[in-house]
Amino acid sequence: MTTIIKNGTVVTADLSYKADVRIENGKITEIGQGLKGGTELDATGCYVMPGGIDPHTHLEMPFMGTYSADDFESGTRAALSGGTTMVVDFVLPGQGQGLMDAAQMWHNKSGRANCDYSYHMAVTWWGEKVWEGIADSVKAGITSFKHFMAYKGALMVNDDELFSSFRRVGDLGGLAMVHAENGDVVAELTAKLLAEGNTGPEGHAYSRPPQVEGEATNRAIMIADMAGVPLYVVHVSCEDAHEAIRRARAAGKRVWGEPLIQHLTLDESEYFHPDWDHAARRVMSPPFRNKEHQASLWAGLMSGSLSVVATDHCAFTTEQKRFGVGNFAKIPNGTGGLEDRIPMLWTHGVGTGRLTPNEFVAVTSTNIAKILNLYPKKGAVLVGADADLVVLDPEKEKVISASTQQSAIDYNVFEGQKVKGLPRYVLTRGQVAVDDGAVKTQEGHGKFVGREARPAVNRALSQWKDLTAPRPVVRTGIPATGV
Ligand code: URP
Ligand code: ZN
Ligand code: ZN
Ligand code: ZN
């Protein structure tokens, strides 16, 4: 089957130019002028861009006593409707569970996906089985490993475990990832706030100040440097974390930071809304910050010190959020955003002049495709690339509303926001999933995309080289003459 996208402007991370795009058997086969034959999709007045890649989702994930409400079907339908054609979801092994057992659980759920997907593996506990599991995971095409420095008593790993795991991942050519918050400090602050009667959703924000994120980000960067592994910091929300990333990058370290569309556009005032539900629906970690932190994140995107905009889509219904009435620490952490990331970032990034259309493509698709070794299969408009494409109409507008969304939850954190820049067409491996604005997904169309490790890059990284190599004994015993 042949499809031709006609009369649009191709926009990649590098270039913008007028051209038609021919698609055959799910791949781009020709880019040029005046292409003919097959089904034509009219892109007059539109940008033809690589589909968005959201590298941070939690679909149907067991978490805080419940499951996130969007599964691989509704989650990927939401993604496609908003111009995201690939998600990378986190496999979350239970305590003591083997990594490949957990990966199999994810494969069982993801068969319903409407678009392509890949996985990151979470390292949620440490032992010989995990050491082995990391190698099995790399062989199975899951080459990035997330570590939680928060959620003490549940998912958190300590520094010794972090260092061991980072070294293992580094040796195998993988990518280390961190949720960077100091979980010990968060636990202390949470207990203190609750004891003082501060039980509402605003307590969640008080318990996770920017310092806990800045400290953990810096610690993770230093540990990764000693371990010889590149590091990807998820959901960077504040200047304190951004500053640590900037410093690391300026020193030549392979460190990347990922702000979320939520932190870029919503601020901490949401937690002071008089309606408990309103505030609880926005409880996520890290919490929304003040406008100065927001400005820092935008500056990072504009200057290149922050590389990727994601969502951390981890949606819970109002009913689930109410598990935390009387104790903010029991509100399931997470917000949605999968279908709103592209239009929200286009509106607030390109629409305000902060990002060029090419920079927009870089931070929503191409950069993460390169970081995760998916490029140019994904994240590119090139002959041979998968035809995961968005035809974005910069004049098309809507007001975001839960009443028209694809996500399974009963509200939207961006409710009432007017966005400009919406998909006219979205294609997933050549199949039309959004057709002149109408969502027409096909359950089960999505395929798992495995990724290759990069051992050569990682071997070149560590300034410490191999910490286990024999070191000369310089002196022993006590000083001969005393001090
Ligand atoms: O609050 C959040 N971010 N929930 C999802 C899990 C995580 O920490 O990424
Ligand atoms: Zn996280
Ligand atoms: Zn409200
Ligand atoms: Zn997350």
Short mmCIF file of N, CA and C in Angstrom, two decimals, residues 80-224:
data_model
loop_
_atom_site.label_atom_id
_atom_site.label_comp_id
_atom_site.label_asym_id
_atom_site.label_seq_id
_atom_site.Cartn_x
_atom_site.Cartn_y
_atom_site.Cartn_z
N LEU A 80 -1.30 8.75 20.26
CA LEU A 80 -1.47 8.99 18.81
C LEU A 80 -2.38 10.18 18.55
N SER A 81 -3.44 10.31 19.33
CA SER A 81 -4.39 11.41 19.09
C SER A 81 -3.69 12.76 19.20
N GLY A 82 -2.65 12.81 20.02
CA GLY A 82 -1.94 14.07 20.21
C GLY A 82 -0.64 14.16 19.44
N GLY A 83 -0.35 13.21 18.54
CA GLY A 83 0.85 13.33 17.71
C GLY A 83 2.07 12.61 18.24
N THR A 84 1.88 11.76 19.24
CA THR A 84 3.00 10.95 19.74
C THR A 84 2.86 9.55 19.18
N THR A 85 3.88 9.08 18.47
CA THR A 85 3.78 7.81 17.74
C THR A 85 4.62 6.70 18.37
N MET A 86 5.28 7.00 19.48
CA MET A 86 6.01 5.95 20.18
C MET A 86 6.11 6.30 21.65
N VAL A 87 5.96 5.30 22.51
CA VAL A 87 6.17 5.51 23.94
C VAL A 87 7.24 4.54 24.43
N VAL A 88 7.96 4.98 25.45
CA VAL A 88 8.90 4.07 26.11
C VAL A 88 8.44 3.97 27.56
N ASP A 89 8.00 2.76 27.93
CA ASP A 89 7.36 2.52 29.22
C ASP A 89 8.35 1.84 30.17
N PHE A 90 8.11 2.02 31.46
CA PHE A 90 9.03 1.46 32.45
C PHE A 90 8.56 0.11 32.96
N VAL A 91 9.35 -0.94 32.72
CA VAL A 91 9.09 -2.25 33.33
C VAL A 91 9.50 -2.13 34.80
N LEU A 92 8.59 -2.48 35.69
CA LEU A 92 8.83 -2.27 37.12
C LEU A 92 8.81 -3.61 37.86
N PRO A 93 9.98 -4.26 38.03
CA PRO A 93 9.98 -5.54 38.74
C PRO A 93 9.59 -5.36 40.20
N GLY A 94 8.84 -6.33 40.73
CA GLY A 94 8.52 -6.31 42.16
C GLY A 94 9.76 -6.69 42.97
N GLN A 95 9.70 -6.50 44.29
CA GLN A 95 10.83 -6.85 45.15
C GLN A 95 11.11 -8.34 45.02
N GLY A 96 12.33 -8.69 44.64
CA GLY A 96 12.72 -10.09 44.50
C GLY A 96 12.39 -10.69 43.14
N GLN A 97 11.64 -9.96 42.34
CA GLN A 97 11.25 -10.50 41.02
C GLN A 97 12.39 -10.35 40.00
N GLY A 98 12.57 -11.37 39.18
CA GLY A 98 13.57 -11.32 38.12
C GLY A 98 13.19 -10.30 37.06
N LEU A 99 14.20 -9.69 36.45
CA LEU A 99 13.92 -8.62 35.49
C LEU A 99 13.18 -9.15 34.26
N MET A 100 13.56 -10.34 33.80
CA MET A 100 12.92 -10.85 32.59
C MET A 100 11.50 -11.34 32.87
N ASP A 101 11.23 -11.79 34.11
CA ASP A 101 9.84 -12.12 34.48
C ASP A 101 8.98 -10.87 34.38
N ALA A 102 9.53 -9.77 34.89
CA ALA A 102 8.78 -8.51 34.85
C ALA A 102 8.60 -8.06 33.39
N ALA A 103 9.66 -8.22 32.58
CA ALA A 103 9.55 -7.82 31.17
C ALA A 103 8.44 -8.63 30.48
N GLN A 104 8.35 -9.92 30.84
CA GLN A 104 7.30 -10.75 30.24
C GLN A 104 5.90 -10.22 30.63
N MET A 105 5.77 -9.79 31.88
CA MET A 105 4.48 -9.21 32.31
C MET A 105 4.13 -8.00 31.45
N TRP A 106 5.16 -7.19 31.14
CA TRP A 106 4.92 -6.00 30.31
C TRP A 106 4.56 -6.40 28.87
N HIS A 107 5.24 -7.43 28.36
CA HIS A 107 4.91 -7.90 27.02
C HIS A 107 3.46 -8.39 26.96
N ASN A 108 2.99 -9.01 28.05
CA ASN A 108 1.61 -9.50 28.07
C ASN A 108 0.61 -8.35 27.99
N LYS A 109 0.97 -7.20 28.60
CA LYS A 109 0.05 -6.05 28.61
C LYS A 109 0.12 -5.26 27.31
N SER A 110 1.31 -5.22 26.70
CA SER A 110 1.54 -4.26 25.63
C SER A 110 1.05 -4.76 24.27
N GLY A 111 0.58 -5.99 24.21
CA GLY A 111 0.04 -6.52 22.95
C GLY A 111 -1.11 -5.69 22.41
N ARG A 112 -1.73 -4.90 23.27
CA ARG A 112 -2.88 -4.10 22.84
C ARG A 112 -2.48 -2.72 22.32
N ALA A 113 -1.19 -2.44 22.29
CA ALA A 113 -0.75 -1.08 21.94
C ALA A 113 -1.14 -0.70 20.51
N ASN A 114 -1.51 0.54 20.33
CA ASN A 114 -1.88 1.09 19.02
C ASN A 114 -0.68 1.64 18.26
N CYS A 115 0.41 1.94 18.97
CA CYS A 115 1.62 2.45 18.32
C CYS A 115 2.82 1.69 18.87
N ASP A 116 3.96 1.86 18.22
CA ASP A 116 5.17 1.17 18.64
C ASP A 116 5.62 1.62 20.03
N TYR A 117 6.36 0.76 20.68
CA TYR A 117 6.78 1.05 22.05
C TYR A 117 8.09 0.34 22.32
N SER A 118 8.79 0.84 23.31
CA SER A 118 9.99 0.18 23.80
C SER A 118 9.90 0.22 25.32
N TYR A 119 10.87 -0.37 25.98
CA TYR A 119 10.86 -0.37 27.45
C TYR A 119 12.18 0.14 28.00
N HIS A 120 12.08 0.75 29.19
CA HIS A 120 13.23 0.89 30.08
C HIS A 120 13.00 -0.15 31.18
N MET A 121 14.08 -0.65 31.75
CA MET A 121 13.97 -1.55 32.90
C MET A 121 14.23 -0.75 34.17
N ALA A 122 13.39 -0.97 35.20
CA ALA A 122 13.68 -0.33 36.49
C ALA A 122 14.46 -1.30 37.37
N VAL A 123 15.46 -0.77 38.06
CA VAL A 123 16.21 -1.56 39.05
C VAL A 123 15.64 -1.17 40.41
N THR A 124 14.75 -2.01 40.94
CA THR A 124 13.99 -1.66 42.14
C THR A 124 14.49 -2.37 43.39
N TRP A 125 15.42 -3.29 43.21
CA TRP A 125 16.07 -3.98 44.33
C TRP A 125 17.42 -4.46 43.81
N TRP A 126 18.25 -4.99 44.70
CA TRP A 126 19.59 -5.37 44.26
C TRP A 126 19.97 -6.75 44.76
N GLY A 127 20.60 -7.52 43.92
CA GLY A 127 21.07 -8.87 44.28
C GLY A 127 21.64 -9.51 43.03
N GLU A 128 22.16 -10.75 43.22
CA GLU A 128 22.82 -11.44 42.11
C GLU A 128 21.88 -11.64 40.92
N LYS A 129 20.61 -11.90 41.26
CA LYS A 129 19.61 -12.10 40.22
C LYS A 129 19.43 -10.85 39.35
N VAL A 130 19.57 -9.69 39.97
CA VAL A 130 19.44 -8.44 39.21
C VAL A 130 20.70 -8.24 38.35
N TRP A 131 21.84 -8.54 38.94
CA TRP A 131 23.12 -8.47 38.21
C TRP A 131 23.03 -9.28 36.90
N GLU A 132 22.54 -10.52 37.02
CA GLU A 132 22.35 -11.37 35.83
C GLU A 132 21.27 -10.79 34.92
N GLY A 133 20.20 -10.33 35.57
CA GLY A 133 19.04 -9.83 34.82
C GLY A 133 19.38 -8.63 33.94
N ILE A 134 20.34 -7.82 34.37
CA ILE A 134 20.72 -6.65 33.57
C ILE A 134 21.29 -7.11 32.23
N ALA A 135 22.12 -8.17 32.26
CA ALA A 135 22.69 -8.69 31.01
C ALA A 135 21.59 -9.29 30.13
N ASP A 136 20.66 -10.01 30.74
CA ASP A 136 19.56 -10.61 29.96
C ASP A 136 18.70 -9.52 29.33
N SER A 137 18.50 -8.47 30.09
CA SER A 137 17.69 -7.36 29.63
C SER A 137 18.34 -6.68 28.42
N VAL A 138 19.65 -6.46 28.51
CA VAL A 138 20.37 -5.85 27.38
C VAL A 138 20.24 -6.73 26.14
N LYS A 139 20.39 -8.05 26.35
CA LYS A 139 20.26 -9.00 25.22
C LYS A 139 18.86 -8.93 24.61
N ALA A 140 17.88 -8.65 25.45
CA ALA A 140 16.48 -8.60 24.98
C ALA A 140 16.11 -7.23 24.40
N GLY A 141 17.09 -6.34 24.28
CA GLY A 141 16.83 -5.04 23.64
C GLY A 141 16.35 -3.96 24.59
N ILE A 142 16.42 -4.25 25.90
CA ILE A 142 16.04 -3.25 26.91
C ILE A 142 17.35 -2.77 27.53
N THR A 143 17.84 -1.63 27.06
CA THR A 143 19.23 -1.24 27.34
C THR A 143 19.35 -0.02 28.26
N SER A 144 18.22 0.49 28.74
CA SER A 144 18.25 1.64 29.67
C SER A 144 17.64 1.21 30.99
N PHE A 145 18.22 1.68 32.10
CA PHE A 145 17.88 1.16 33.43
C PHE A 145 17.61 2.31 34.39
N LYS A 146 16.38 2.36 34.87
CA LYS A 146 16.00 3.45 35.77
C LYS A 146 16.15 3.05 37.22
N HIS A 147 16.65 4.00 38.01
CA HIS A 147 16.85 3.80 39.44
C HIS A 147 16.10 4.88 40.19
N PHE A 148 15.36 4.46 41.19
CA PHE A 148 14.61 5.41 42.02
C PHE A 148 15.45 5.76 43.24
N MET A 149 15.78 7.04 43.38
CA MET A 149 16.50 7.49 44.58
C MET A 149 15.49 7.94 45.65
N ALA A 150 14.20 7.87 45.32
CA ALA A 150 13.12 8.19 46.26
C ALA A 150 12.20 6.98 46.38
N TYR A 151 11.06 7.17 47.05
CA TYR A 151 10.11 6.10 47.40
C TYR A 151 10.79 5.10 48.34
N LYS A 152 11.27 5.65 49.48
CA LYS A 152 11.95 4.84 50.49
C LYS A 152 11.03 3.74 51.00
N GLY A 153 11.59 2.56 51.16
CA GLY A 153 10.80 1.43 51.66
C GLY A 153 10.02 0.73 50.55
N ALA A 154 10.08 1.26 49.34
CA ALA A 154 9.37 0.63 48.23
C ALA A 154 10.34 0.42 47.06
N LEU A 155 10.54 1.44 46.26
CA LEU A 155 11.33 1.29 45.04
C LEU A 155 12.76 1.79 45.19
N MET A 156 13.02 2.53 46.27
CA MET A 156 14.31 3.24 46.39
C MET A 156 15.50 2.28 46.46
N VAL A 157 16.58 2.65 45.75
CA VAL A 157 17.85 1.93 45.92
C VAL A 157 18.85 2.88 46.59
N ASN A 158 19.71 2.30 47.43
CA ASN A 158 20.71 3.11 48.15
C ASN A 158 21.94 3.34 47.27
N ASP A 159 22.84 4.17 47.78
CA ASP A 159 24.01 4.55 46.96
C ASP A 159 24.90 3.37 46.60
N ASP A 160 25.06 2.40 47.53
CA ASP A 160 25.91 1.25 47.21
C ASP A 160 25.28 0.45 46.07
N GLU A 161 23.96 0.32 46.12
CA GLU A 161 23.25 -0.40 45.06
C GLU A 161 23.29 0.38 43.74
N LEU A 162 23.17 1.68 43.89
CA LEU A 162 23.22 2.56 42.71
C LEU A 162 24.59 2.40 42.02
N PHE A 163 25.64 2.43 42.81
CA PHE A 163 26.99 2.34 42.25
C PHE A 163 27.20 0.98 41.58
N SER A 164 26.77 -0.09 42.26
CA SER A 164 26.93 -1.44 41.67
C SER A 164 26.15 -1.54 40.36
N SER A 165 24.92 -1.07 40.40
CA SER A 165 24.07 -1.19 39.21
C SER A 165 24.59 -0.32 38.07
N PHE A 166 25.00 0.89 38.40
CA PHE A 166 25.55 1.79 37.37
C PHE A 166 26.77 1.15 36.69
N ARG A 167 27.64 0.52 37.49
CA ARG A 167 28.84 -0.10 36.90
C ARG A 167 28.46 -1.24 35.99
N ARG A 168 27.49 -2.03 36.43
CA ARG A 168 27.04 -3.16 35.62
C ARG A 168 26.46 -2.66 34.29
N VAL A 169 25.60 -1.67 34.38
CA VAL A 169 24.96 -1.10 33.19
C VAL A 169 26.02 -0.48 32.27
N GLY A 170 26.97 0.23 32.88
CA GLY A 170 28.04 0.86 32.10
C GLY A 170 28.89 -0.17 31.37
N ASP A 171 29.24 -1.25 32.07
CA ASP A 171 30.08 -2.29 31.46
C ASP A 171 29.40 -2.92 30.25
N LEU A 172 28.08 -2.99 30.30
CA LEU A 172 27.34 -3.67 29.23
C LEU A 172 26.90 -2.70 28.12
N GLY A 173 27.33 -1.44 28.24
CA GLY A 173 27.01 -0.49 27.17
C GLY A 173 25.62 0.10 27.28
N GLY A 174 25.01 0.01 28.46
CA GLY A 174 23.66 0.54 28.64
C GLY A 174 23.65 1.99 29.10
N LEU A 175 22.44 2.49 29.31
CA LEU A 175 22.22 3.87 29.77
C LEU A 175 21.61 3.80 31.17
N ALA A 176 22.20 4.55 32.12
CA ALA A 176 21.61 4.63 33.46
C ALA A 176 20.63 5.79 33.49
N MET A 177 19.55 5.60 34.23
CA MET A 177 18.54 6.66 34.39
C MET A 177 18.24 6.79 35.88
N VAL A 178 17.90 8.01 36.29
CA VAL A 178 17.51 8.18 37.70
C VAL A 178 16.28 9.04 37.85
N HIS A 179 15.46 8.64 38.82
CA HIS A 179 14.47 9.52 39.45
C HIS A 179 15.23 10.11 40.63
N ALA A 180 15.63 11.37 40.50
CA ALA A 180 16.55 11.97 41.46
C ALA A 180 15.81 12.82 42.51
N GLU A 181 15.55 12.22 43.65
CA GLU A 181 15.08 12.94 44.84
C GLU A 181 15.69 12.20 46.02
N ASN A 182 16.14 12.94 47.02
CA ASN A 182 16.72 12.30 48.21
C ASN A 182 15.59 11.69 49.04
N GLY A 183 15.42 10.37 48.88
CA GLY A 183 14.29 9.68 49.51
C GLY A 183 14.34 9.66 51.03
N ASP A 184 15.55 9.70 51.60
CA ASP A 184 15.66 9.74 53.07
C ASP A 184 15.12 11.05 53.60
N VAL A 185 15.51 12.16 52.95
CA VAL A 185 15.04 13.47 53.41
C VAL A 185 13.53 13.60 53.19
N VAL A 186 13.04 13.12 52.05
CA VAL A 186 11.60 13.17 51.78
C VAL A 186 10.84 12.42 52.88
N ALA A 187 11.34 11.25 53.27
CA ALA A 187 10.65 10.46 54.30
C ALA A 187 10.62 11.21 55.63
N GLU A 188 11.74 11.85 56.00
CA GLU A 188 11.78 12.62 57.25
C GLU A 188 10.80 13.79 57.20
N LEU A 189 10.84 14.54 56.11
CA LEU A 189 9.96 15.71 56.00
C LEU A 189 8.49 15.30 55.98
N THR A 190 8.20 14.18 55.32
CA THR A 190 6.81 13.69 55.26
C THR A 190 6.31 13.37 56.67
N ALA A 191 7.11 12.65 57.45
CA ALA A 191 6.72 12.27 58.81
C ALA A 191 6.49 13.52 59.66
N LYS A 192 7.36 14.50 59.52
CA LYS A 192 7.26 15.73 60.30
C LYS A 192 5.99 16.50 59.93
N LEU A 193 5.73 16.64 58.64
CA LEU A 193 4.55 17.37 58.18
C LEU A 193 3.27 16.70 58.67
N LEU A 194 3.21 15.38 58.55
CA LEU A 194 2.00 14.66 58.97
C LEU A 194 1.80 14.80 60.48
N ALA A 195 2.92 14.72 61.24
CA ALA A 195 2.83 14.84 62.71
C ALA A 195 2.32 16.23 63.11
N GLU A 196 2.63 17.22 62.28
CA GLU A 196 2.18 18.60 62.57
C GLU A 196 0.77 18.87 62.05
N GLY A 197 0.15 17.86 61.46
CA GLY A 197 -1.23 18.03 60.99
C GLY A 197 -1.34 18.54 59.58
N ASN A 198 -0.21 18.58 58.87
CA ASN A 198 -0.18 19.05 57.48
C ASN A 198 -0.48 17.87 56.57
N THR A 199 -1.75 17.51 56.44
CA THR A 199 -2.10 16.24 55.78
C THR A 199 -2.61 16.42 54.35
N GLY A 200 -2.88 17.67 53.93
CA GLY A 200 -3.46 17.93 52.60
C GLY A 200 -2.44 17.80 51.48
N PRO A 201 -2.91 17.87 50.23
CA PRO A 201 -2.02 17.69 49.07
C PRO A 201 -0.85 18.68 49.03
N GLU A 202 -1.03 19.88 49.60
CA GLU A 202 0.08 20.85 49.59
C GLU A 202 1.27 20.30 50.38
N GLY A 203 0.97 19.41 51.36
CA GLY A 203 2.05 18.79 52.13
C GLY A 203 3.00 18.00 51.22
N HIS A 204 2.46 17.44 50.14
CA HIS A 204 3.30 16.70 49.18
C HIS A 204 4.39 17.62 48.63
N ALA A 205 4.00 18.84 48.26
CA ALA A 205 4.99 19.79 47.72
C ALA A 205 5.99 20.20 48.80
N TYR A 206 5.48 20.45 50.03
CA TYR A 206 6.39 20.85 51.11
C TYR A 206 7.42 19.75 51.40
N SER A 207 7.02 18.50 51.20
CA SER A 207 7.91 17.38 51.56
C SER A 207 9.00 17.12 50.52
N ARG A 208 8.90 17.81 49.37
CA ARG A 208 9.87 17.54 48.30
C ARG A 208 10.40 18.86 47.73
N PRO A 209 11.12 19.64 48.54
CA PRO A 209 11.64 20.92 48.06
C PRO A 209 12.70 20.71 46.97
N PRO A 210 13.01 21.76 46.21
CA PRO A 210 13.99 21.63 45.12
C PRO A 210 15.33 21.07 45.60
N GLN A 211 15.68 21.35 46.84
CA GLN A 211 16.99 20.88 47.33
C GLN A 211 17.10 19.35 47.29
N VAL A 212 16.01 18.64 47.58
CA VAL A 212 16.11 17.17 47.57
C VAL A 212 16.38 16.67 46.15
N GLU A 213 15.90 17.41 45.19
CA GLU A 213 16.13 17.01 43.79
C GLU A 213 17.53 17.42 43.33
N GLY A 214 17.95 18.63 43.72
CA GLY A 214 19.28 19.10 43.33
C GLY A 214 20.37 18.21 43.91
N GLU A 215 20.21 17.86 45.18
CA GLU A 215 21.21 17.02 45.85
C GLU A 215 21.29 15.66 45.17
N ALA A 216 20.14 15.04 44.94
CA ALA A 216 20.15 13.68 44.36
C ALA A 216 20.66 13.71 42.92
N THR A 217 20.33 14.74 42.18
CA THR A 217 20.80 14.83 40.79
C THR A 217 22.32 14.90 40.76
N ASN A 218 22.86 15.76 41.62
CA ASN A 218 24.32 15.89 41.67
C ASN A 218 24.98 14.58 42.11
N ARG A 219 24.38 13.93 43.10
CA ARG A 219 24.92 12.65 43.60
C ARG A 219 24.90 11.60 42.49
N ALA A 220 23.80 11.52 41.78
CA ALA A 220 23.70 10.53 40.70
C ALA A 220 24.74 10.80 39.61
N ILE A 221 24.94 12.08 39.30
CA ILE A 221 25.92 12.44 38.27
C ILE A 221 27.32 12.00 38.69
N MET A 222 27.68 12.26 39.93
CA MET A 222 29.02 11.89 40.41
C MET A 222 29.19 10.37 40.47
N ILE A 223 28.15 9.67 40.90
CA ILE A 223 28.23 8.20 40.97
C ILE A 223 28.33 7.62 39.55
N ALA A 224 27.56 8.19 38.64
CA ALA A 224 27.62 7.72 37.24
C ALA A 224 29.01 7.95 36.65
#
